[in-house]
Amino acid sequence: MKTKRLDFDQDKEKTIQATVDYWKNGEVVAFPTETVYGLGADATNSAAVSKIFQAKERPEDNPLIVHIASKDQLSSLTDGYPAYVNPLIDAFSPGPITCVLKCSPKIAKNVTGGLSTVGIRIPAHPVAHQLLKAAELPIAAPSANLSGKPSPTTAQHVLEDLTGKVPAVVDGGPANVGVESTVVDCTGEHPVILRLGKITRQDIEQIIPVGGTQRDVQTSVPKSPGVKYRHYMPEVPLILALRDETETIRQHQISGKKVGLLTLDSTADYHADKVFSLGTSQEDIAAQLYQALRKMKQSDVDLVIAIGLNESTAGEAVMDRLKKAASKTIE
Ligand code: TXA
Ligand code: MG
């Protein structure tokens, strides 16, 4: 299969029409959202949805998020929801939040991986919004990477992973948030955070009381099946050094390794062989993270050591992704 790159800015009308045609014909198309690029298909068409799992090589029990253009579509896709969902959505949508709600039969079964709930999100990215509005369909879309690889923040990243596996990618420029949405289970008395994103627990607590985060919830069946899979795996080993940074770098160099450094900015000199800088603000760090993980594999370093990154410098969502990406954490 040939994969087309559709440049949104170059021909907006044609790109919208082509994407809607693909979706209505049961095909998958990757598109930008403000968090990361998604790989979308009609969430009411199970044959179309199964193409997403095939292209990504994603385990079938890991459910997909359904994307909609506006809150008006919510009631037909869910089987009722608690009253606190309204203020939650009004405060953060359109935006990087996904609400897990009871699922209506309208959603194809393979979207939810057999769960009775569905994650729904209203993206804020203007390209995503225009595509979803024109399609008038709920669009199931996981991040548009191969399973286990870092999520794509540019159309080029999608093409690296999915060329030949999907018919088209809409290029709408870089995704500016850079980490995936905050996923909130909204089926209980209080919302429970299943995955952290740009919207923090503190942000949500300003609107409504929060019942907990995934780290507090101890159940044998994970509430968010995605959490049990290995994520964001860079192709060179990544060590997260929360202490003993200089010594860790030196030891690997003594043993003949070429050492890369993943850090905030490149001013501190650790004598590494290559430096991958993420910037200084938490926004920049989140926006650059996945790009940096992908660049590592294109460089000739044997391993990368992340330094100077902790919850207060990089934020909780970035640290959550980094800990999942790291083969080892020195705490
Ligand atoms: O920002 C995002 O959320 C991006 C863009 C494309 O919207 N999407 C994304 O999708 O990150 P994905 O498939 O890579 O991650 C979805 C996460 C997984 O951890 C999945 O297990 C969880 O959301 N999830 C989806 N539906 C769920 C449900 N019904 N119950 C619990 N967790 C769910
Ligand atoms: Mg993903």
XYZ file of C-alpha atoms and ligand atoms in Angstrom:
365
model
C 0.000 0.000 0.000
C 1.239 3.485 -0.856
C 0.895 6.019 1.976
C -0.161 9.545 0.961
C 0.912 12.600 2.920
C -1.936 15.118 2.788
C -0.706 18.627 3.590
C -3.557 20.365 5.386
C -2.345 23.934 4.864
C -1.610 23.390 1.196
C -5.129 22.257 0.297
C -7.518 22.360 3.196
C -10.763 21.496 1.364
C -9.228 18.601 -0.562
C -7.608 17.175 2.582
C -10.859 17.322 4.536
C -12.792 15.691 1.694
C -10.205 12.948 1.150
C -10.039 12.133 4.884
C -13.808 12.001 5.248
C -14.030 9.731 2.180
C -11.429 7.352 3.644
C -13.239 7.229 6.990
C -16.681 6.717 5.440
C -15.228 3.918 3.283
C -13.889 2.060 6.317
C -10.241 3.123 5.947
C -7.773 4.460 8.514
C -6.142 7.895 8.296
C -3.602 9.443 10.690
C -4.260 13.039 11.743
C -2.816 15.628 14.141
C -4.266 16.379 17.547
C -2.849 18.853 20.072
C -1.306 15.986 22.112
C 0.112 13.526 19.558
C -0.923 12.257 16.100
C -3.785 9.747 16.128
C -4.604 6.874 13.757
C -8.322 7.262 13.117
C -11.156 5.100 11.817
C -14.969 5.108 12.083
C -15.685 3.953 15.659
C -19.030 2.459 14.591
C -17.427 0.172 11.953
C -15.667 -2.848 13.469
C -13.902 -3.826 10.216
C -12.426 -0.327 9.973
C -11.401 -0.401 13.650
C -9.628 -3.739 13.236
C -7.389 -2.112 10.588
C -6.084 0.217 13.312
C -5.017 -2.749 15.471
C -3.375 -4.416 12.458
C -1.441 -1.339 11.289
C -0.145 -0.565 14.784
C 0.357 -4.223 15.785
C -1.592 -3.337 18.907
C -2.885 -5.982 21.352
C -6.652 -6.287 20.897
C -7.445 -5.943 24.591
C -6.026 -2.412 24.719
C -9.025 -0.108 24.098
C -9.058 2.925 21.806
C -10.122 6.488 22.573
C -13.087 7.819 20.592
C -12.732 11.386 19.278
C -15.667 13.706 18.640
C -16.072 17.283 17.401
C -18.431 18.514 20.105
C -20.132 17.638 23.372
C -23.473 17.284 21.532
C -22.350 13.868 20.263
C -21.631 12.590 23.768
C -25.070 11.382 24.840
C -25.568 9.078 21.833
C -22.216 7.346 22.472
C -22.627 6.740 26.192
C -25.084 4.978 28.430
C -25.462 7.854 30.892
C -22.813 9.409 33.143
C -22.456 11.014 36.572
C -23.318 14.710 36.967
C -19.657 15.710 37.580
C -18.800 14.847 33.956
C -20.485 18.043 32.735
C -18.305 20.508 34.676
C -15.241 18.366 33.924
C -15.830 18.487 30.180
C -16.847 22.139 30.254
C -13.614 23.047 32.055
C -11.140 21.090 29.906
C -12.755 20.324 26.535
C -11.965 20.788 23.752
C -8.556 19.787 25.086
C -6.201 17.036 26.242
C -8.611 15.102 28.491
C -10.287 11.734 27.896
C -13.315 10.725 29.970
C -14.015 7.007 30.401
C -17.798 6.570 30.438
C -20.325 3.726 30.112
C -20.447 2.766 26.458
C -23.520 2.775 24.203
C -24.034 -0.137 21.746
C -23.393 2.296 18.874
C -19.618 1.960 19.400
C -18.068 -1.110 17.716
C -17.102 -3.766 20.286
C -13.452 -3.953 19.259
C -12.977 -0.232 20.089
C -13.301 -0.999 23.791
C -11.421 -4.303 23.837
C -14.384 -6.006 25.492
C -14.864 -3.395 28.246
C -18.302 -1.919 28.986
C -16.775 1.573 29.024
C -15.426 3.897 26.343
C -12.886 6.721 26.533
C -14.115 9.884 24.798
C -12.137 12.984 23.914
C -12.870 16.283 22.138
C -9.517 17.396 20.691
C -8.701 21.102 20.557
C -6.403 20.948 17.507
C -8.075 22.961 14.718
C -7.224 20.339 12.061
C -8.611 17.475 14.174
C -11.687 19.573 14.904
C -12.365 20.340 11.240
C -11.898 16.712 10.156
C -14.184 15.388 12.920
C -16.817 18.016 12.249
C -16.876 17.279 8.521
C -16.964 13.496 9.061
C -19.904 13.652 11.500
C -18.629 10.323 12.861
C -17.082 9.289 16.160
C -13.468 8.460 15.271
C -11.572 5.802 17.229
C -7.901 6.790 17.348
C -4.937 5.577 19.351
C -1.583 7.313 18.990
C -0.357 6.740 15.403
C 2.870 4.890 16.291
C 3.786 1.221 16.065
C 2.844 -0.382 19.378
C 5.645 0.055 21.916
C 7.309 2.966 20.079
C 7.164 6.593 21.251
C 3.984 8.410 20.193
C 4.335 10.551 17.049
C 4.360 14.322 17.396
C 4.869 15.033 13.666
C 3.551 13.548 10.412
C 7.139 12.457 9.695
C 7.119 10.288 12.857
C 3.897 8.634 11.671
C 5.471 7.948 8.279
C 8.548 6.404 9.955
C 6.307 3.839 11.678
C 3.365 3.324 9.325
C 4.491 3.901 5.718
C 2.992 1.137 3.590
C 0.548 0.199 6.358
C -2.005 3.029 6.129
C -3.400 4.857 3.087
C -2.879 8.440 4.318
C -1.457 10.795 6.930
C -2.779 14.349 7.308
C 0.162 16.673 7.987
C -0.951 19.543 10.211
C 2.449 20.459 11.691
C 3.880 19.436 15.061
C 1.587 18.465 17.954
C 2.316 21.141 20.532
C 1.420 19.408 23.824
C 3.599 16.384 23.090
C 2.278 13.910 25.688
C -0.989 12.009 25.411
C -4.228 13.148 27.057
C -5.063 12.781 30.737
C -7.391 9.739 30.979
C -10.028 9.970 33.715
C -12.335 7.140 34.747
C -15.722 8.824 35.159
C -17.810 5.764 35.995
C -17.646 5.942 39.802
C -18.731 8.340 42.510
C -15.568 10.412 41.978
C -13.309 10.645 38.943
C -10.129 8.520 39.044
C -7.068 9.472 36.988
C -5.863 6.506 34.913
C -3.135 8.272 32.915
C -1.512 11.637 33.523
C -1.231 14.229 30.775
C -0.957 17.994 30.541
C -4.059 18.338 32.720
C -2.930 17.502 36.241
C -4.734 16.165 39.263
C -4.465 19.658 40.781
C -6.120 21.166 37.688
C -9.042 18.734 37.997
C -9.319 19.222 41.752
C -9.996 22.905 41.158
C -13.237 21.823 39.480
C -14.327 18.632 41.303
C -12.983 16.260 44.005
C -10.780 13.478 42.594
C -11.070 9.902 43.895
C -7.464 8.890 43.185
C -4.895 8.199 40.522
C -4.038 4.932 38.832
C -1.080 4.562 41.201
C -3.468 4.510 44.171
C -5.851 2.007 42.627
C -4.860 -1.551 43.526
C -6.927 -3.991 41.505
C -5.953 -7.273 39.894
C -7.545 -6.189 36.609
C -5.932 -2.926 35.504
C -8.546 -0.198 35.091
C -6.721 1.098 32.031
C -5.448 -1.885 30.065
C -2.828 0.228 28.259
C -0.972 0.666 31.529
C 0.189 -2.969 31.586
C 1.968 -2.790 28.223
C 5.510 -1.574 27.754
C 5.471 1.890 26.230
C 7.596 4.478 24.516
C 10.515 2.134 24.042
C 13.453 4.019 22.537
C 15.720 1.836 20.408
C 18.821 2.605 22.435
C 18.759 1.803 26.169
C 17.745 4.765 28.321
C 18.872 5.079 31.949
C 17.079 7.563 34.144
C 19.649 8.862 36.630
C 17.929 10.655 39.483
C 21.308 10.745 41.333
C 25.025 9.936 40.688
C 24.782 11.390 37.171
C 28.445 12.200 36.558
C 29.624 8.877 37.930
C 27.095 6.915 35.842
C 28.246 8.605 32.638
C 31.920 8.118 33.463
C 31.516 4.423 34.275
C 29.839 3.685 30.955
C 32.490 5.640 29.050
C 35.275 3.747 30.841
C 33.667 0.489 29.678
C 33.969 1.744 26.083
C 30.379 2.919 25.504
C 29.359 6.029 23.597
C 27.084 7.869 25.990
C 24.268 10.248 25.032
C 22.716 12.668 27.471
C 19.035 13.533 27.647
C 18.709 16.723 29.619
C 16.932 20.043 29.984
C 19.435 22.295 28.239
C 22.968 21.764 26.987
C 24.764 24.261 29.236
C 26.089 21.849 31.908
C 29.125 19.926 30.614
C 29.100 16.239 31.522
C 31.549 15.229 28.755
C 28.896 13.096 27.096
C 29.383 12.010 23.472
C 26.092 13.544 22.371
C 23.514 15.788 24.023
C 19.761 15.693 23.413
C 18.270 18.858 24.960
C 14.604 19.187 25.736
C 14.465 22.902 26.614
C 13.735 24.511 29.953
C 10.004 25.105 30.372
C 7.747 22.150 31.205
C 5.807 22.876 27.998
C 8.963 22.639 25.860
C 10.135 19.485 27.615
C 6.803 17.715 26.985
C 6.681 18.910 23.378
C 10.254 17.705 22.649
C 10.324 14.400 24.558
C 9.106 11.891 21.947
C 11.048 13.609 19.165
C 14.208 13.207 21.301
C 13.471 9.504 21.974
C 13.184 8.958 18.216
C 16.383 10.924 17.470
C 18.375 8.689 19.804
C 18.000 5.706 17.529
C 19.251 7.755 14.566
C 22.430 8.687 16.430
C 25.402 6.380 17.061
C 25.321 6.355 20.875
C 25.223 3.014 22.731
C 23.013 4.272 25.526
C 21.419 7.486 26.766
C 21.393 8.763 30.321
C 18.616 11.147 31.343
C 19.746 13.694 33.925
C 18.289 16.737 35.623
C 14.794 15.478 34.890
C 12.487 15.044 37.864
C 8.886 15.846 38.721
C 9.632 19.450 39.621
C 11.667 20.187 36.459
C 9.772 18.138 33.894
C 6.291 17.635 35.392
C 4.506 14.432 36.372
C 3.252 13.410 32.928
C 6.734 13.569 31.370
C 8.272 11.663 34.291
C 5.584 8.989 33.961
C 6.525 8.494 30.265
C 10.277 8.626 30.967
C 10.055 5.971 33.686
C 8.189 3.732 31.241
C 10.782 4.387 28.521
C 13.770 3.748 30.782
C 15.339 0.306 30.985
C 16.725 1.290 34.393
C 16.127 4.048 36.945
C 18.844 5.015 39.434
C 16.846 6.349 42.414
O -3.877 12.216 23.545
C -4.327 11.082 23.357
O -5.023 10.492 24.200
C -3.977 10.407 22.013
C -4.637 11.209 20.894
C -4.478 10.546 19.561
O -5.965 11.451 21.211
N -4.446 9.049 22.004
C -3.846 8.080 22.728
O -4.393 6.834 22.552
O -2.902 8.281 23.454
P -3.688 5.499 23.026
O -4.506 4.406 22.457
O -2.278 5.521 22.672
O -3.898 5.483 24.581
C -5.180 5.303 25.114
C -5.103 4.960 26.568
C -4.630 3.541 26.778
O -3.780 3.489 27.921
C -5.936 2.800 27.017
O -5.757 1.630 27.779
C -6.762 3.851 27.748
O -6.406 5.062 27.125
N -8.200 3.615 27.548
C -8.917 3.740 26.410
N -10.206 3.382 26.599
C -10.304 3.025 27.905
C -11.376 2.527 28.720
N -12.593 2.330 28.235
N -11.096 2.251 30.006
C -9.865 2.446 30.526
N -8.809 2.901 29.803
C -9.029 3.183 28.501
Mg -0.327 5.084 22.492
